[in-house]
Amino acid sequence: MTNYHHIALLLTPAISLWNGQVPKRCQMQYSPSDVWRCYFGYRIYSTLQSPVFVFQWLFDEAQMTADNVGAPVSKPQWDYIHKMGNDLRTSLENVTAVFAPSCISHMVLTKKDWRHVKINKVSLPQALRCWELQVHEHNHHHHHPHHHLYDPMNTEALPRI
């Protein structure tokens, strides 16, 4: 079973159960049986008209678990998570506003220390406030390329949040 087929089998009943809705602009890009693809940010983003601020850990703990990669201790595990971080960073290139710390984690707001995560001395609340005060006309990178906050990826230990 391919990864996409497995994802479709998991998502399709949930979408029906919860009466999930996605923008028409995204729906029109896929056959009715493939609309589940619109539940992935990199596929739906270009179809959105409202401004969006994206928070994403560069090293998603849930994805690492799904891919059967534990806490990095071996070179192949380190190589995997660095590739995952680079791939994720690439997928966010056209996103207008991004806060992407290079930590291994999955949840944000349910963790008590979420306000203390910083990139270049800027916290998530500060980044959100700055973004909130900006004029937002479109959801495309070429309009506001300066709204990217990426944590520089180093090859040393990645903190767990």
Coordinates of N, CA and C in Angstrom, one line a residue:
M1 N 0.8 -1.2 0.0 CA 0.0 0.0 0.0 C 0.9 1.2 0.0
T2 N 0.6 2.2 -0.9 CA 1.5 3.4 -1.0 C 1.1 4.3 0.2
N3 N 2.0 5.2 0.5 CA 1.8 6.1 1.6 C 0.5 7.0 1.4
Y4 N 0.4 7.4 0.1 CA -0.8 8.3 -0.2 C -2.1 7.5 -0.1
H5 N -2.1 6.2 -0.5 CA -3.3 5.4 -0.4 C -3.6 5.2 1.1
H6 N -2.6 5.0 1.9 CA -2.8 4.8 3.4 C -3.4 6.1 4.0
I7 N -2.9 7.2 3.6 CA -3.4 8.5 4.1 C -4.8 8.7 3.7
A8 N -5.1 8.4 2.4 CA -6.5 8.6 1.9 C -7.5 7.7 2.7
L9 N -7.1 6.5 3.0 CA -7.9 5.5 3.8 C -8.2 6.1 5.2
L10 N -7.2 6.7 5.8 CA -7.4 7.3 7.1 C -8.2 8.6 7.1
L11 N -8.0 9.5 6.1 CA -8.6 10.8 6.1 C -10.0 10.8 5.6
T12 N -10.3 10.0 4.6 CA -11.6 10.0 3.9 C -12.8 9.8 4.9
P13 N -12.8 8.8 5.7 CA -13.9 8.6 6.7 C -14.0 9.7 7.7
A14 N -12.8 10.3 8.1 CA -12.8 11.4 9.1 C -13.4 12.6 8.5
I15 N -13.1 12.9 7.2 CA -13.6 14.1 6.6 C -15.2 14.0 6.5
S16 N -15.6 12.8 6.1 CA -17.1 12.6 6.0 C -17.7 12.7 7.4
L17 N -17.2 12.0 8.4 CA -17.7 12.1 9.8 C -17.8 13.5 10.3
W18 N -16.8 14.3 10.1 CA -16.8 15.6 10.7 C -17.3 16.7 9.7
N19 N -17.8 16.2 8.5 CA -18.3 17.1 7.5 C -17.3 18.2 7.2
G20 N -16.0 17.7 7.0 CA -14.9 18.6 6.7 C -15.1 19.4 5.4
Q21 N -14.7 20.6 5.4 CA -14.8 21.5 4.3 C -13.5 22.1 3.9
V22 N -13.2 22.2 2.6 CA -12.0 22.8 2.1 C -12.4 23.9 1.1
P23 N -11.6 24.9 0.8 CA -12.0 25.9 -0.2 C -12.3 25.3 -1.5
K24 N -13.2 25.8 -2.2 CA -13.6 25.4 -3.6 C -12.4 25.4 -4.5
R25 N -11.6 26.5 -4.3 CA -10.4 26.6 -5.2 C -9.5 25.4 -5.1
C26 N -9.4 24.8 -3.9 CA -8.6 23.6 -3.8 C -9.3 22.4 -4.3
Q27 N -10.6 22.3 -4.0 CA -11.4 21.1 -4.4 C -11.3 21.0 -5.9
M28 N -11.4 22.1 -6.6 CA -11.4 22.0 -8.1 C -10.1 21.5 -8.7
Q29 N -9.1 21.4 -7.9 CA -7.8 20.9 -8.4 C -7.7 19.4 -8.4
Y30 N -8.7 18.7 -7.7 CA -8.6 17.3 -7.5 C -9.9 16.6 -7.8
S31 N -9.9 15.3 -8.1 CA -11.1 14.6 -8.3 C -11.8 14.4 -6.9
P32 N -13.1 14.1 -6.9 CA -13.8 14.0 -5.6 C -13.1 13.0 -4.6
S33 N -12.5 12.0 -5.2 CA -11.8 11.0 -4.3 C -10.5 11.5 -3.8
D34 N -10.0 12.5 -4.3 CA -8.7 13.1 -3.9 C -8.7 14.4 -3.2
V35 N -9.9 14.9 -2.8 CA -10.0 16.1 -2.1 C -9.3 16.1 -0.8
W36 N -9.1 14.9 -0.2 CA -8.4 14.8 1.1 C -7.0 15.5 1.0
R37 N -6.5 15.6 -0.2 CA -5.2 16.3 -0.4 C -5.2 17.7 0.1
C38 N -6.4 18.3 0.0 CA -6.5 19.7 0.5 C -6.3 19.9 2.0
Y39 N -6.2 18.8 2.7 CA -6.0 18.9 4.1 C -4.5 19.1 4.5
F40 N -3.7 19.2 3.5 CA -2.2 19.4 3.7 C -1.9 20.8 3.3
G41 N -1.2 21.5 4.2 CA -0.9 22.9 4.1 C -0.3 23.2 2.8
Y42 N 0.7 22.5 2.4 CA 1.5 22.8 1.2 C 0.6 22.7 -0.1
R43 N -0.5 22.0 0.0 CA -1.4 21.9 -1.2 C -2.5 22.9 -1.1
I44 N -2.9 23.3 0.0 CA -4.1 24.2 0.1 C -3.6 25.7 0.1
Y45 N -2.4 26.0 0.6 CA -1.9 27.3 0.8 C -2.1 28.3 -0.4
S46 N -1.8 27.8 -1.6 CA -1.9 28.7 -2.7 C -3.3 29.0 -3.1
T47 N -4.3 28.2 -2.6 CA -5.7 28.5 -2.9 C -6.4 29.4 -1.9
L48 N -5.7 29.7 -0.8 CA -6.3 30.5 0.2 C -6.2 32.0 -0.1
Q49 N -7.3 32.7 0.2 CA -7.3 34.2 -0.1 C -7.1 35.0 1.2
S50 N -7.4 34.4 2.4 CA -7.1 35.1 3.6 C -5.7 35.0 4.0
P51 N -5.1 36.0 4.6 CA -3.7 35.9 5.1 C -3.6 34.8 6.1
V52 N -2.5 34.1 6.1 CA -2.2 33.0 7.0 C -0.8 33.2 7.6
F53 N -0.7 33.0 8.9 CA 0.6 32.9 9.6 C 0.8 31.5 9.9
V54 N 1.9 31.0 9.5 CA 2.3 29.5 9.7 C 3.3 29.4 10.8
F55 N 2.9 28.5 11.7 CA 3.9 28.0 12.8 C 4.2 26.6 12.5
Q56 N 5.4 26.2 12.4 CA 5.8 24.8 12.1 C 7.1 24.5 12.7
W57 N 7.2 23.5 13.5 CA 8.5 23.0 14.0 C 9.2 22.4 12.7
L58 N 10.5 22.7 12.6 CA 11.2 22.2 11.5 C 11.4 20.7 11.6
F59 N 11.3 20.2 12.8 CA 11.5 18.7 13.1 C 10.3 18.3 13.8
D60 N 9.3 17.8 13.1 CA 8.0 17.4 13.7 C 8.1 16.0 14.3
E61 N 7.9 16.0 15.6 CA 8.0 14.8 16.4 C 7.0 13.7 15.9
A62 N 5.8 14.1 15.6 CA 4.8 13.2 15.1 C 5.2 12.5 13.8
Q63 N 5.8 13.3 12.9 CA 6.2 12.8 11.6 C 7.4 11.8 11.8
M64 N 8.2 12.1 12.8 CA 9.4 11.2 13.1 C 8.8 9.9 13.6
T65 N 7.8 10.0 14.4 CA 7.2 8.7 15.0 C 6.5 8.0 13.9
A66 N 5.8 8.7 13.0 CA 5.1 8.0 11.9 C 6.1 7.3 11.0
D67 N 7.3 7.9 10.8 CA 8.3 7.4 9.9 C 9.2 6.4 10.7
N68 N 8.9 6.1 11.9 CA 9.6 5.1 12.8 C 11.1 5.6 13.0
V69 N 11.3 6.9 13.2 CA 12.6 7.4 13.5 C 12.5 8.0 15.0
G70 N 13.2 7.4 15.9 CA 13.2 7.9 17.2 C 14.0 9.1 17.5
A71 N 14.3 9.4 18.7 CA 15.2 10.5 19.1 C 16.6 10.2 18.4
P72 N 17.1 11.2 17.7 CA 18.3 11.0 16.9 C 19.5 10.6 17.8
V73 N 20.1 9.4 17.6 CA 21.3 9.0 18.2 C 22.3 8.5 17.2
S74 N 21.8 8.0 16.1 CA 22.7 7.5 15.0 C 22.8 8.5 13.9
K75 N 23.9 8.3 13.1 CA 24.1 9.2 11.9 C 22.9 9.1 10.9
P76 N 22.4 7.9 10.6 CA 21.2 7.8 9.7 C 20.0 8.6 10.3
Q77 N 19.8 8.6 11.6 CA 18.7 9.3 12.2 C 18.9 10.8 12.1
W78 N 20.2 11.3 12.3 CA 20.5 12.7 12.2 C 20.3 13.1 10.7
D79 N 20.8 12.3 9.8 CA 20.6 12.6 8.4 C 19.2 12.7 8.0
Y80 N 18.3 11.8 8.5 CA 16.9 11.8 8.2 C 16.3 13.1 8.7
I81 N 16.6 13.5 10.0 CA 15.9 14.7 10.5 C 16.4 16.0 9.9
H82 N 17.7 16.0 9.5 CA 18.1 17.2 8.8 C 17.5 17.3 7.4
K83 N 17.4 16.2 6.7 CA 16.7 16.2 5.4 C 15.2 16.6 5.6
M84 N 14.6 16.1 6.6 CA 13.2 16.5 6.9 C 13.1 18.0 7.1
G85 N 14.0 18.5 7.9 CA 14.0 20.0 8.2 C 14.2 20.8 6.9
N86 N 15.2 20.3 6.1 CA 15.5 21.0 4.8 C 14.3 20.9 3.9
D87 N 13.6 19.8 3.8 CA 12.4 19.6 2.9 C 11.3 20.5 3.4
L88 N 11.1 20.5 4.7 CA 10.1 21.4 5.3 C 10.3 22.9 5.0
R89 N 11.6 23.3 5.2 CA 11.9 24.7 4.9 C 11.6 25.0 3.4
T90 N 12.0 24.1 2.5 CA 11.7 24.3 1.1 C 10.2 24.4 0.8
S91 N 9.4 23.6 1.5 CA 8.0 23.6 1.3 C 7.3 24.9 1.8
L92 N 8.0 25.7 2.6 CA 7.5 26.9 3.2 C 8.0 28.2 2.4
E93 N 8.8 28.0 1.3 CA 9.4 29.1 0.6 C 8.4 30.1 0.1
N94 N 7.2 29.7 -0.3 CA 6.2 30.6 -0.9 C 5.2 31.1 0.2
V95 N 5.4 30.8 1.4 CA 4.5 31.2 2.5 C 4.9 32.6 3.0
T96 N 3.9 33.5 3.1 CA 4.2 34.9 3.4 C 4.7 35.0 4.8
A97 N 4.1 34.4 5.8 CA 4.6 34.6 7.2 C 4.8 33.3 7.9
V98 N 6.0 33.1 8.3 CA 6.4 31.8 8.9 C 7.2 32.0 10.2
F99 N 6.9 31.2 11.2 CA 7.7 31.1 12.4 C 8.1 29.6 12.5
A100 N 9.3 29.2 12.2 CA 9.7 27.8 12.2 C 10.9 27.5 13.0
P101 N 10.7 27.2 14.3 CA 11.9 26.9 15.1 C 12.5 25.5 14.8
S102 N 13.8 25.4 15.0 CA 14.4 24.1 14.7 C 14.6 23.3 15.9
C103 N 13.4 22.9 16.5 CA 13.3 22.1 17.6 C 12.6 20.8 17.2
I104 N 12.8 19.7 18.0 CA 12.0 18.5 17.8 C 10.7 18.7 18.7
S105 N 9.6 18.8 18.1 CA 8.3 18.9 18.9 C 7.2 18.8 17.9
H106 N 6.0 18.8 18.4 CA 4.8 18.7 17.6 C 3.7 19.7 18.0
M107 N 3.4 19.8 19.3 CA 2.4 20.7 19.7 C 3.0 22.0 20.1
V108 N 2.1 23.1 20.1 CA 2.6 24.4 20.5 C 1.8 24.9 21.7
L109 N 0.6 25.4 21.4 CA -0.2 26.1 22.4 C -0.5 25.3 23.7
T110 N -0.5 24.0 23.6 CA -0.8 23.2 24.7 C 0.4 23.0 25.7
K111 N 1.5 23.4 25.2 CA 2.7 23.3 26.1 C 2.9 24.6 26.8
K112 N 3.2 24.6 28.1 CA 3.2 25.8 28.9 C 4.3 26.8 28.6
D113 N 5.4 26.3 27.9 CA 6.5 27.2 27.6 C 6.5 27.7 26.2
W114 N 5.4 27.6 25.5 CA 5.3 28.0 24.1 C 5.7 29.5 23.9
R115 N 5.5 30.3 24.8 CA 5.8 31.8 24.7 C 7.3 32.0 24.7
H116 N 8.0 31.1 25.2 CA 9.5 31.3 25.4 C 10.3 30.8 24.2
V117 N 9.7 30.1 23.2 CA 10.4 29.7 22.0 C 10.8 31.0 21.2
K118 N 12.0 31.1 20.9 CA 12.5 32.3 20.1 C 13.3 31.9 18.9
I119 N 13.3 32.8 17.9 CA 14.1 32.7 16.8 C 14.8 34.1 16.7
N120 N 16.1 34.2 16.7 CA 16.8 35.5 16.6 C 16.2 36.5 17.6
K121 N 16.0 36.0 18.8 CA 15.5 36.8 20.0 C 14.0 37.3 19.8
V122 N 13.3 36.7 18.8 CA 11.9 37.1 18.6 C 11.1 35.9 19.0
S123 N 10.1 36.1 20.0 CA 9.2 35.1 20.4 C 8.0 34.9 19.5
L124 N 7.3 33.8 19.6 CA 6.1 33.6 18.8 C 5.1 34.7 19.0
P125 N 4.8 35.1 20.3 CA 3.8 36.2 20.5 C 4.3 37.5 19.9
Q126 N 5.6 37.8 19.9 CA 6.1 39.0 19.2 C 5.9 38.9 17.7
A127 N 6.2 37.7 17.2 CA 6.1 37.6 15.7 C 4.6 37.7 15.3
L128 N 3.7 37.1 16.1 CA 2.3 37.2 15.7 C 1.8 38.6 15.8
R129 N 2.2 39.3 16.8 CA 1.8 40.7 17.0 C 2.3 41.6 15.8
C130 N 3.6 41.4 15.4 CA 4.1 42.1 14.3 C 3.3 41.8 13.0
W131 N 3.0 40.5 12.8 CA 2.3 40.1 11.6 C 0.9 40.7 11.7
E132 N 0.3 40.7 12.9 CA -1.1 41.2 13.0 C -1.2 42.7 12.7
L133 N -0.1 43.5 12.9 CA -0.1 44.9 12.6 C 0.2 45.2 11.2
Q134 N 0.5 44.3 10.4 CA 0.9 44.5 9.0 C -0.4 44.5 8.1
V135 N -0.3 45.2 7.0 CA -1.3 45.2 6.0 C -1.1 43.9 5.2
H136 N -2.2 43.1 5.0 CA -2.2 41.8 4.3 C -3.1 41.9 3.1
E137 N -2.5 41.9 2.0 CA -3.3 41.9 0.7 C -3.4 40.6 0.1
H138 N -2.4 39.8 0.1 CA -2.3 38.5 -0.5 C -1.6 37.5 0.3
N139 N -1.7 36.3 -0.1 CA -1.0 35.2 0.7 C 0.1 34.6 -0.1
H140 N 0.9 35.5 -0.7 CA 2.0 35.0 -1.6 C 3.3 35.7 -1.2
H141 N 4.4 34.9 -1.2 CA 5.7 35.3 -0.7 C 6.2 36.5 -1.3
H142 N 6.0 36.8 -2.6 CA 6.7 37.9 -3.2 C 6.1 39.3 -2.7
H143 N 5.0 39.3 -2.0 CA 4.5 40.5 -1.5 C 5.2 40.9 -0.2
H144 N 5.5 40.0 0.7 CA 6.1 40.3 2.0 C 7.2 39.3 2.3
P145 N 8.3 39.3 1.6 CA 9.3 38.2 1.8 C 10.0 38.4 3.1
H146 N 9.8 39.5 3.8 CA 10.6 39.7 5.1 C 9.8 39.1 6.3
H147 N 8.7 38.4 6.1 CA 8.0 37.9 7.3 C 8.4 36.4 7.6
H148 N 9.6 36.1 7.2 CA 10.1 34.7 7.5 C 11.0 34.7 8.7
L149 N 10.7 33.9 9.7 CA 11.6 33.7 10.8 C 11.9 32.2 10.9
Y150 N 13.1 31.8 10.4 CA 13.5 30.5 10.4 C 14.7 30.4 11.4
D151 N 14.7 29.3 12.2 CA 15.8 29.1 13.1 C 16.9 28.5 12.2
P152 N 18.1 29.1 12.3 CA 19.2 28.5 11.6 C 19.4 27.0 12.0
M153 N 19.5 26.2 11.0 CA 19.7 24.7 11.4 C 21.1 24.5 11.6
N154 N 21.5 24.0 12.8 CA 22.9 23.7 13.0 C 22.9 22.1 13.0
T155 N 24.1 21.6 13.0 CA 24.3 20.2 13.0 C 24.5 19.6 14.4
E156 N 24.4 20.5 15.4 CA 24.5 20.0 16.7 C 23.2 19.5 17.3
A157 N 23.1 19.3 18.6 CA 21.9 18.7 19.2 C 20.7 19.7 19.0
L158 N 19.6 19.1 18.7 CA 18.4 19.8 18.5 C 17.6 19.7 19.8
P159 N 17.1 20.9 20.4 CA 16.4 20.8 21.6 C 15.0 20.2 21.4
R160 N 14.6 19.5 22.4 CA 13.2 18.9 22.5 C 12.4 19.9 23.3
I161 N 11.2 20.3 22.8 CA 10.3 21.2 23.5 C 9.1 20.4 23.9

